[in-house]
């Protein structure tokens, strides 16, 4: 019973989106992108839980049709947000190489 109660917020929050790719099956590129995420994004965004931190959760970000803002969930749109920031989100563009940005996007597609 307790275990079931623990599941409830999870079920309510994720609206039946199945889990993303497990960390243990990431490709080399995706794993590098995970490293970028941990250092540049994780303090503000959850990746495996639906709860918001400082910004919205990125769980399933590319498996849903729209970003939290309502913009289409596409690489170009997410790249724009990463490079230039959005409202309270600071721009991260200056800190990332082209390769890091590409790895990060690959990783975000696994969520
Ligand atoms: C200092 C905290 C902070 C950091 C660091 C941060 N974000 Fe955000 N992010 C936010 C906030 C706050 C929002 C909500 C912006 C809004 O729409 O008002 C947001 C929104 C987003 C969105 C949704 C945009 C939309 O159109 O709805 C994406 C995608 C995103 N961030 C990705 C990232 C990625 C990837 C990184 C790492 C490179 C990152 N963020 C780093 C705070 C942060």
Short mmCIF file of N, CA and C in Angstrom, two decimals, residues 48-99:
data_model
loop_
_atom_site.label_atom_id
_atom_site.label_comp_id
_atom_site.label_asym_id
_atom_site.label_seq_id
_atom_site.Cartn_x
_atom_site.Cartn_y
_atom_site.Cartn_z
N UNK A 48 14.82 13.39 -14.87
CA UNK A 48 14.15 12.10 -14.71
C UNK A 48 12.94 12.17 -13.79
N UNK A 49 12.62 13.36 -13.34
CA UNK A 49 11.41 13.56 -12.53
C UNK A 49 10.63 14.70 -13.15
N UNK A 50 9.33 14.69 -12.94
CA UNK A 50 8.50 15.70 -13.60
C UNK A 50 8.42 17.01 -12.81
N UNK A 51 8.92 17.00 -11.56
CA UNK A 51 8.83 18.23 -10.77
C UNK A 51 9.75 19.32 -11.32
N UNK A 52 9.28 20.56 -11.27
CA UNK A 52 10.10 21.69 -11.67
C UNK A 52 11.13 21.98 -10.59
N UNK A 53 12.29 22.50 -10.98
CA UNK A 53 13.26 23.05 -10.01
C UNK A 53 13.17 24.57 -10.18
N UNK A 54 14.27 25.21 -10.62
CA UNK A 54 14.16 26.64 -10.95
C UNK A 54 13.46 26.81 -12.28
N UNK A 55 13.63 25.85 -13.16
CA UNK A 55 12.94 25.84 -14.45
C UNK A 55 12.11 24.57 -14.56
N UNK A 56 11.32 24.45 -15.63
CA UNK A 56 10.47 23.26 -15.79
C UNK A 56 11.30 21.99 -15.94
N UNK A 57 10.71 20.86 -15.59
CA UNK A 57 11.39 19.56 -15.79
C UNK A 57 11.59 19.33 -17.29
N UNK A 58 12.72 18.72 -17.64
CA UNK A 58 12.97 18.40 -19.05
C UNK A 58 12.70 16.92 -19.34
N UNK A 59 12.02 16.26 -18.39
CA UNK A 59 11.62 14.86 -18.60
C UNK A 59 10.78 14.77 -19.87
N UNK A 60 11.21 13.95 -20.81
CA UNK A 60 10.44 13.75 -22.04
C UNK A 60 10.35 14.97 -22.93
N UNK A 61 11.31 15.90 -22.80
CA UNK A 61 11.18 17.20 -23.48
C UNK A 61 10.95 17.06 -24.98
N UNK A 62 11.63 16.11 -25.63
CA UNK A 62 11.46 15.94 -27.08
C UNK A 62 10.42 14.88 -27.42
N UNK A 63 9.82 14.26 -26.41
CA UNK A 63 8.78 13.25 -26.68
C UNK A 63 7.40 13.87 -26.57
N UNK A 64 7.36 15.15 -26.21
CA UNK A 64 6.10 15.87 -26.20
C UNK A 64 6.12 16.85 -27.37
N UNK A 65 4.96 17.18 -27.91
CA UNK A 65 4.97 18.05 -29.09
C UNK A 65 5.42 19.49 -28.79
N UNK A 66 5.17 19.96 -27.55
CA UNK A 66 5.46 21.37 -27.25
C UNK A 66 6.34 21.52 -26.02
N UNK A 67 7.16 22.56 -26.04
CA UNK A 67 7.94 22.95 -24.86
C UNK A 67 7.00 23.63 -23.87
N UNK A 68 7.45 23.79 -22.61
CA UNK A 68 6.57 24.44 -21.62
C UNK A 68 6.04 25.80 -22.09
N UNK A 69 6.81 26.53 -22.88
CA UNK A 69 6.37 27.85 -23.36
C UNK A 69 5.30 27.73 -24.45
N UNK A 70 5.12 26.52 -25.00
CA UNK A 70 4.16 26.36 -26.10
C UNK A 70 4.84 26.32 -27.46
N UNK A 71 6.16 26.63 -27.49
CA UNK A 71 6.90 26.54 -28.75
C UNK A 71 7.05 25.07 -29.13
N UNK A 72 7.16 24.77 -30.42
CA UNK A 72 7.33 23.37 -30.82
C UNK A 72 8.62 22.78 -30.26
N UNK A 73 8.58 21.51 -29.82
CA UNK A 73 9.75 20.85 -29.24
C UNK A 73 10.67 20.39 -30.36
N UNK A 74 11.45 21.32 -30.89
CA UNK A 74 12.37 21.01 -31.98
C UNK A 74 13.78 21.43 -31.60
N UNK A 75 14.78 20.80 -32.24
CA UNK A 75 16.18 21.13 -31.96
C UNK A 75 16.47 22.62 -32.09
N UNK A 76 15.96 23.24 -33.16
CA UNK A 76 16.30 24.65 -33.39
C UNK A 76 15.76 25.53 -32.27
N UNK A 77 14.58 25.20 -31.79
CA UNK A 77 13.95 26.01 -30.74
C UNK A 77 14.71 25.84 -29.41
N UNK A 78 15.06 24.59 -29.08
CA UNK A 78 15.77 24.32 -27.83
C UNK A 78 17.18 24.92 -27.89
N UNK A 79 17.83 24.83 -29.05
CA UNK A 79 19.15 25.43 -29.22
C UNK A 79 19.10 26.93 -28.96
N UNK A 80 18.08 27.56 -29.50
CA UNK A 80 17.87 29.00 -29.30
C UNK A 80 17.79 29.34 -27.80
N UNK A 81 17.00 28.54 -27.05
CA UNK A 81 16.83 28.78 -25.62
C UNK A 81 18.18 28.59 -24.90
N UNK A 82 18.93 27.55 -25.26
CA UNK A 82 20.22 27.29 -24.62
C UNK A 82 21.19 28.45 -24.91
N UNK A 83 21.24 28.87 -26.16
CA UNK A 83 22.21 29.91 -26.54
C UNK A 83 21.86 31.28 -25.99
N UNK A 84 20.58 31.61 -26.00
CA UNK A 84 20.20 32.98 -25.66
C UNK A 84 19.44 33.11 -24.34
N UNK A 85 19.08 31.99 -23.71
CA UNK A 85 18.33 32.06 -22.46
C UNK A 85 16.87 32.42 -22.72
N UNK A 86 16.12 32.46 -21.64
CA UNK A 86 14.70 32.80 -21.77
C UNK A 86 14.21 33.26 -20.41
N UNK A 87 13.70 34.49 -20.31
CA UNK A 87 13.24 35.06 -19.04
C UNK A 87 14.28 34.82 -17.94
N UNK A 88 13.95 33.99 -16.92
CA UNK A 88 14.88 33.79 -15.80
C UNK A 88 15.99 32.80 -16.13
N UNK A 89 15.94 32.17 -17.29
CA UNK A 89 17.02 31.24 -17.65
C UNK A 89 18.15 32.02 -18.32
N UNK A 90 19.38 31.92 -17.74
CA UNK A 90 20.50 32.66 -18.32
C UNK A 90 21.00 31.98 -19.60
N UNK A 91 21.56 32.74 -20.54
CA UNK A 91 22.13 32.13 -21.74
C UNK A 91 23.35 31.28 -21.39
N UNK A 92 23.49 30.11 -22.02
CA UNK A 92 24.64 29.25 -21.75
C UNK A 92 25.54 29.16 -22.98
N UNK A 93 25.14 29.86 -24.04
CA UNK A 93 25.82 29.73 -25.33
C UNK A 93 27.31 29.95 -25.24
N UNK A 94 27.74 31.01 -24.55
CA UNK A 94 29.15 31.36 -24.51
C UNK A 94 30.01 30.29 -23.84
N UNK A 95 29.40 29.44 -23.01
CA UNK A 95 30.17 28.45 -22.26
C UNK A 95 30.32 27.13 -22.99
N UNK A 96 29.56 26.93 -24.08
CA UNK A 96 29.53 25.61 -24.72
C UNK A 96 30.18 25.64 -26.10
N UNK A 97 30.95 24.61 -26.41
CA UNK A 97 31.47 24.45 -27.77
C UNK A 97 30.34 23.87 -28.63
N UNK A 98 30.53 23.95 -29.94
CA UNK A 98 29.57 23.38 -30.88
C UNK A 98 29.35 21.89 -30.59
N UNK A 99 30.46 21.20 -30.29
CA UNK A 99 30.39 19.77 -30.00
C UNK A 99 29.58 19.49 -28.72
#
